[in-house]
Amino acid sequence: MELKVLVDNNLGEGDVLISEHGLSIWMEVDGRQWLIDTGASDAFARNAIQLGIDIANVDYLILSHGHSDHCGGLETFLSLNGKAQIFISANIENNLFFSTRRGTKRNISLNHSLIQNNLHRFVFIDKNLRLSENANIITKITHTSPQPQANSTLLKNDLPDDFNHEIALAITTSKGVIIISPCSHNGVINTIESCSHLGDITHYIGGTHLVDNFESDGQLLNLALNLRNCYPNLTLISGHCTGECAKRAFQKELNDKFIVFYTGFSLFID
């Protein structure tokens, strides 16, 4: 499995790529090319050119949830790629998403007209789905552990968002399961538990939505300890919506099993 981060909030040192508040991840697995989210703009596509990736060759696009920093590049994707099936949660349809974090109610929804004008491209899913020999979309995510506290600033229409529109991708390998969950609004532990039926989790790739000034340092350390003790084979690879306080907690408790990704980050897992 090969993976590249086409866009993230941060750049690698000395990089000439474009960064933005958003996330888009390209990968190749089972002989197919996959794109998970499109970031907030066309930056993912412009970076793809620099990284030697042709967006026209992508076979599947998965939109992890209904927020514009993950779906904002959808129009660009549709203009560049005429073949890929696009998978989204059925719970995105007919819903608007808002943030109140900056004091006002801001619309952070994806552009629904793009869906309506390209319905033949979209697959709306409401149950776990096996897409290829080793790739599985996970829609049913438990809530046995707490969700990130920054969710309190996010709405679906006029109500607190329950994030039943968030999906994750789980890749099975000979060594275990790789989870890709770009924002993890449902919580890292909940997402891991919801994928554990597929096997031992070896990698978790994505944001954690542990934004600074929400969880306490103690809560973050407890989460890191939980990951270390309950999932000793897990490597957490994170960026995007993972705050600096959370990164420090993960670095302290997970050591070399915590890696920070960035725009242009690449990974190969045999």
Tab-separated table of C-alpha atoms in Angstrom, residues 64-65 67 89 91 138-149 151 154 161-168 181-194 204 207-210 241:
chain	number	residue	atom	x	y	z
A	64	SER	CA	-15.356	11.119	4.920
A	65	HIS	CA	-17.992	13.588	6.136
A	67	HIS	CA	-17.558	19.484	5.978
A	89	SER	CA	-22.723	8.648	3.774
A	91	ASN	CA	-26.732	10.867	6.137
A	138	ILE	CA	-16.974	1.647	7.921
A	139	THR	CA	-20.183	3.589	8.529
A	140	LYS	CA	-21.271	2.195	11.893
A	141	ILE	CA	-19.038	3.833	14.509
A	142	THR	CA	-19.760	3.195	18.177
A	143	HIS	CA	-20.086	5.878	20.849
A	144	THR	CA	-18.921	3.877	23.851
A	145	SER	CA	-16.052	6.324	24.498
A	146	PRO	CA	-16.255	10.144	24.577
A	147	GLN	CA	-16.250	12.095	21.329
A	148	PRO	CA	-13.871	15.072	20.951
A	149	GLN	CA	-15.115	18.051	22.962
A	151	ASN	CA	-17.671	18.752	18.477
A	154	LEU	CA	-20.559	21.940	15.374
A	161	ASP	CA	-24.039	17.197	15.128
A	162	ASP	CA	-24.159	13.488	15.976
A	163	PHE	CA	-21.649	12.707	13.196
A	164	ASN	CA	-23.592	9.773	11.838
A	165	HIS	CA	-22.408	11.134	8.453
A	166	GLU	CA	-18.751	10.336	9.170
A	167	ILE	CA	-17.207	7.242	7.612
A	168	ALA	CA	-13.781	5.634	7.838
A	181	SER	CA	-10.209	8.502	9.383
A	182	PRO	CA	-9.531	12.061	8.211
A	183	CYS	CA	-11.155	13.939	11.134
A	184	SER	CA	-12.297	11.325	13.670
A	185	HIS	CA	-15.199	13.399	14.963
A	186	ASN	CA	-16.584	10.185	16.441
A	187	GLY	CA	-13.380	9.714	18.427
A	188	VAL	CA	-10.225	7.699	17.803
A	189	ILE	CA	-11.083	4.947	20.283
A	190	ASN	CA	-14.628	4.581	18.945
A	191	THR	CA	-13.340	4.363	15.388
A	192	ILE	CA	-10.747	1.745	16.322
A	193	GLU	CA	-13.351	-0.337	18.151
A	194	SER	CA	-15.647	-0.161	15.131
A	204	TYR	CA	-4.394	4.826	12.405
A	207	GLY	CA	-6.864	13.816	12.252
A	208	THR	CA	-8.162	13.316	15.795
A	209	HIS	CA	-10.204	16.521	16.191
A	210	LEU	CA	-8.444	17.083	19.507
A	241	CYS	CA	-7.207	18.770	13.206
